mmCIF file of C-alpha atoms in Angstrom:
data_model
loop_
_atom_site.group_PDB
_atom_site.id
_atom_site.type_symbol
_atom_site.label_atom_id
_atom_site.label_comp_id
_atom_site.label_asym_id
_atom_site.label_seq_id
_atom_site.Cartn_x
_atom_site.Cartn_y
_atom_site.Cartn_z
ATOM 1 C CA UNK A 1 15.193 29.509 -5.470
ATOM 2 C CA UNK A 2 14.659 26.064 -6.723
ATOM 3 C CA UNK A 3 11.527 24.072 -4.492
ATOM 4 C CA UNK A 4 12.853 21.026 -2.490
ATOM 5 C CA UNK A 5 11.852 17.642 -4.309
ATOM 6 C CA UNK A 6 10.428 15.433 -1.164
ATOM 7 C CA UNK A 7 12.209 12.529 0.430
ATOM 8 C CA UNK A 8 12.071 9.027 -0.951
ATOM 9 C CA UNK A 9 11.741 7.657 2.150
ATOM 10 C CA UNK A 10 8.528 10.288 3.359
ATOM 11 C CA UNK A 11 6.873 9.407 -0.216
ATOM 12 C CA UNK A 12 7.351 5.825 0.870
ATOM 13 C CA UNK A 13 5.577 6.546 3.908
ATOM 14 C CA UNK A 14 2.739 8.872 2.636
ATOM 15 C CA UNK A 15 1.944 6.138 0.293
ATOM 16 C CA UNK A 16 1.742 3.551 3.049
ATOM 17 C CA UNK A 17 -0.695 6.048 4.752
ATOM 18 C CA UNK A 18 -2.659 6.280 1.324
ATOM 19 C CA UNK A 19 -3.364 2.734 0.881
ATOM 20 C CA UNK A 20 -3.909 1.632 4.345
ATOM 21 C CA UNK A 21 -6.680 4.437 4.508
ATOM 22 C CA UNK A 22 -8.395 3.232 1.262
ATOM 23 C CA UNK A 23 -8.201 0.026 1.906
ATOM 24 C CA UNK A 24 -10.288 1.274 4.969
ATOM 25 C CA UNK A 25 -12.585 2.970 3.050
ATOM 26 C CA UNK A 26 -11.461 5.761 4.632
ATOM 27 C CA UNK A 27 -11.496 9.505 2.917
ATOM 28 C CA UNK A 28 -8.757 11.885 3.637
ATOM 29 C CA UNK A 29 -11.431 14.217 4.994
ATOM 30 C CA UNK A 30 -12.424 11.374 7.421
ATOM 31 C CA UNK A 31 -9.142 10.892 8.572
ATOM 32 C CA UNK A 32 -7.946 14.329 8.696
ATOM 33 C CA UNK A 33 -10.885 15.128 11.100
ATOM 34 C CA UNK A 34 -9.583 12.030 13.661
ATOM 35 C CA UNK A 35 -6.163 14.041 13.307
ATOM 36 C CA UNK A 36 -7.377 17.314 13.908
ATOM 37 C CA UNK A 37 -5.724 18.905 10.719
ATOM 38 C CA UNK A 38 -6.883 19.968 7.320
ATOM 39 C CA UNK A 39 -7.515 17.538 4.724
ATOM 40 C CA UNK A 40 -5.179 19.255 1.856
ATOM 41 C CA UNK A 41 -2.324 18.501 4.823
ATOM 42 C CA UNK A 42 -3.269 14.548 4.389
ATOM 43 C CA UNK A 43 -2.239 15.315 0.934
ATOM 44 C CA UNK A 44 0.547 16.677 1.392
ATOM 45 C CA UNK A 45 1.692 13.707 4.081
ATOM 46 C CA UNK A 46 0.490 11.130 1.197
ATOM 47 C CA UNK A 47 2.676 12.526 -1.364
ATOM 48 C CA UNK A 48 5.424 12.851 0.785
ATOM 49 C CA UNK A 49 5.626 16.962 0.097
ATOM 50 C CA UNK A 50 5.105 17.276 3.707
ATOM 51 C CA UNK A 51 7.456 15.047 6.519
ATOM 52 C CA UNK A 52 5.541 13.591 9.080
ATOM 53 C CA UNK A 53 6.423 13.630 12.493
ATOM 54 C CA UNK A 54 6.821 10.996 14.700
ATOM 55 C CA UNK A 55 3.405 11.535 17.523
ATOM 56 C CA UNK A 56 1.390 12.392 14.015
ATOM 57 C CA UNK A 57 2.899 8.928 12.841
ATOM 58 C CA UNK A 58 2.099 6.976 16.050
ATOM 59 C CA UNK A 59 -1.112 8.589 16.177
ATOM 60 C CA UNK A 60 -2.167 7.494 12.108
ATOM 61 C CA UNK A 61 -0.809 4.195 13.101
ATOM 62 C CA UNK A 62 -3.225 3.939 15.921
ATOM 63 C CA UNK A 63 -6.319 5.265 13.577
ATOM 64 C CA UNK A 64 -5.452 3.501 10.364
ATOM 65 C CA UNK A 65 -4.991 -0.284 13.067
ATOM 66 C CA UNK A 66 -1.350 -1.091 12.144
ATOM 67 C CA UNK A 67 1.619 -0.545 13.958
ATOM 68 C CA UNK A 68 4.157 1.961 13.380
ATOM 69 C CA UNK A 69 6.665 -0.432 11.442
ATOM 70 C CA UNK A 70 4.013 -0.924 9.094
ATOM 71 C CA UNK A 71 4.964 2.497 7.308
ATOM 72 C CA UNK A 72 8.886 1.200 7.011
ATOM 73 C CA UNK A 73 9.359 -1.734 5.048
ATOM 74 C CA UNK A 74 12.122 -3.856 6.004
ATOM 75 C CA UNK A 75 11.911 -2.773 10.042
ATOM 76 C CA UNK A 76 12.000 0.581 9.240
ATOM 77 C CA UNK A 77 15.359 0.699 6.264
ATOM 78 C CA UNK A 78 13.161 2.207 3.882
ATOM 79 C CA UNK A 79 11.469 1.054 0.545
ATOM 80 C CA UNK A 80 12.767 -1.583 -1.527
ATOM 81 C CA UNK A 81 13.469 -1.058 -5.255
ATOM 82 C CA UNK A 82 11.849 -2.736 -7.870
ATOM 83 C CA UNK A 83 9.002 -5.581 -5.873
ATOM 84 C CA UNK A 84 8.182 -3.389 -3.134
ATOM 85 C CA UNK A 85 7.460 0.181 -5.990
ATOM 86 C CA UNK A 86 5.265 -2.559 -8.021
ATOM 87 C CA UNK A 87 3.450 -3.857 -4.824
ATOM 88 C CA UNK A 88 2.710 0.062 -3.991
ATOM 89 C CA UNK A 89 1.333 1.155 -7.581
ATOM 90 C CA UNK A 90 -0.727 -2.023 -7.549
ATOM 91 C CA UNK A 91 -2.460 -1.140 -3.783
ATOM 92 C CA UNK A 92 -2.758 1.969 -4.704
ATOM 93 C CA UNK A 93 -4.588 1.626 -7.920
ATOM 94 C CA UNK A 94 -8.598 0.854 -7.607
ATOM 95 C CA UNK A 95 -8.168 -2.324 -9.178
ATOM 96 C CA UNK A 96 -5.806 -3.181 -7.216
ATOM 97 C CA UNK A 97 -7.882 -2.111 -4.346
ATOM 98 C CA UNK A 98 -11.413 -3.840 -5.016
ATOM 99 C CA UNK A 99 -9.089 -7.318 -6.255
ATOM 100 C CA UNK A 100 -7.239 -7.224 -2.668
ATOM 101 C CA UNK A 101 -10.339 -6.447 -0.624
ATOM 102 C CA UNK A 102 -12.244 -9.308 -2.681
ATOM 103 C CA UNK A 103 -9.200 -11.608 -2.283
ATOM 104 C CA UNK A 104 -8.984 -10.986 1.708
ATOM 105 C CA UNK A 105 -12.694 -11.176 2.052
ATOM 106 C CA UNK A 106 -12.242 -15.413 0.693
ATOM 107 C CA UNK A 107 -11.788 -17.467 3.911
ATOM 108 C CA UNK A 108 -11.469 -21.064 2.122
ATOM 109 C CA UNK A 109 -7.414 -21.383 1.423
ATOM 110 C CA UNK A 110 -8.550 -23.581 -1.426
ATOM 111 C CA UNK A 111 -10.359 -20.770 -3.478
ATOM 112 C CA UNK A 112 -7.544 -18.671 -2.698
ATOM 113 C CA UNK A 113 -5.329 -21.025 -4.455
ATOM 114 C CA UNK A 114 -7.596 -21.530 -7.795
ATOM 115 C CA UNK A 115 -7.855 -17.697 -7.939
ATOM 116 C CA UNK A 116 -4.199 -17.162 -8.095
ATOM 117 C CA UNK A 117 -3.521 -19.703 -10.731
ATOM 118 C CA UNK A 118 -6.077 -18.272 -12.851
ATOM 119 C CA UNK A 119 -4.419 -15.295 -12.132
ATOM 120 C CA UNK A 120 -1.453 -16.603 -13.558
ATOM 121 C CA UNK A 121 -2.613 -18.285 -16.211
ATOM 122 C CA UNK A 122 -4.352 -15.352 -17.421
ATOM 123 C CA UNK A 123 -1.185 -13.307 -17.042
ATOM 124 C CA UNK A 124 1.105 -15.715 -19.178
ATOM 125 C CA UNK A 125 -1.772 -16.118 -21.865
ATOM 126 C CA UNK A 126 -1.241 -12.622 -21.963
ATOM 127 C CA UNK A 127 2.644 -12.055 -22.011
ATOM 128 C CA UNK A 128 3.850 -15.622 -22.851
ATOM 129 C CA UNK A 129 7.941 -14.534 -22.278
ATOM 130 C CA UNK A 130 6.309 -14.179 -18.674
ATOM 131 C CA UNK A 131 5.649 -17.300 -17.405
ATOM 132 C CA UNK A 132 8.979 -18.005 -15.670
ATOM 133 C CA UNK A 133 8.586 -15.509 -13.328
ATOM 134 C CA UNK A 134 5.123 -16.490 -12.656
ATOM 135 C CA UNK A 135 6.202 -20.066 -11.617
ATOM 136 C CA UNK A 136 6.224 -20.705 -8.177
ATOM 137 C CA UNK A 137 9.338 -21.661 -6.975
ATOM 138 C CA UNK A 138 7.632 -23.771 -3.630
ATOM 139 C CA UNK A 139 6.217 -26.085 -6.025
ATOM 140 C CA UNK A 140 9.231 -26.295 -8.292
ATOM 141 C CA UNK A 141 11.867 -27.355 -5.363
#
């Protein structure tokens, strides 16, 4: 008997659960404890082998500080192709981590601003055929 592959959509939300809890700084151990469960059954929720249900939901939601929606993209319709995927494997990569706690942790808009164009300017140094879809389209118009 062939396994069952997991759910796109219970994927999408263990992965939401994964990088809400290490952008945190919370372990899976840590959070498994608040839960009252195992840590290998975090695991399981994060890479969507496991469904989880809707109190164990509300009850993440109310440990990890978000609300409920935050797991469901688009008010709860699911993941979006392509953006949304990209977004995900960046969060959930430790670069991507330590560059969007650094990048939250600047208050002055103004910084913010000169960071992302040197962002982008590295990135089209980089991969020149980019640089059209790293023009911003506010500034453009």
């Amino acid at each position: 008997m062939k396994a069952k592959s997991p759910n796109s959509i219970d994927v999408y939300v263990g992965n939401r659960v994964r990088v809400r809890r290490k952008t945190l700084g919370m372990t899976q151990h840590g959070l498994a404890e608040l839960l009252g469960i195992t840590f290998q059954q975090i695991q399981k929720y994060e890479k969507g082998t496991n469904r989880i249900g809707a109190s164990r939901l509300q009850r993440i939601s109310e440990i990890l500080r978000v609300p409920v929606g935050f797991f469901f993209e688009n008010g709860g319709s699911g993941p979006i192709e392509g953006e949304t995927s990209e977004l995900n494997k960046f969060l959930s990569s430790k670069e991507g981590l330590a560059l969007n706690k650094a990048f939250i942790a600047i208050e002055d808009p103004n910084i913010r601003q000169k960071l992302v164009a040197l962002a982008k300017s590295l990135a089209v140094a980089g991969m020149p055929d980019i640089d059209s879809e790293l023009q911003d389209p506010v500034a453009h118009n």
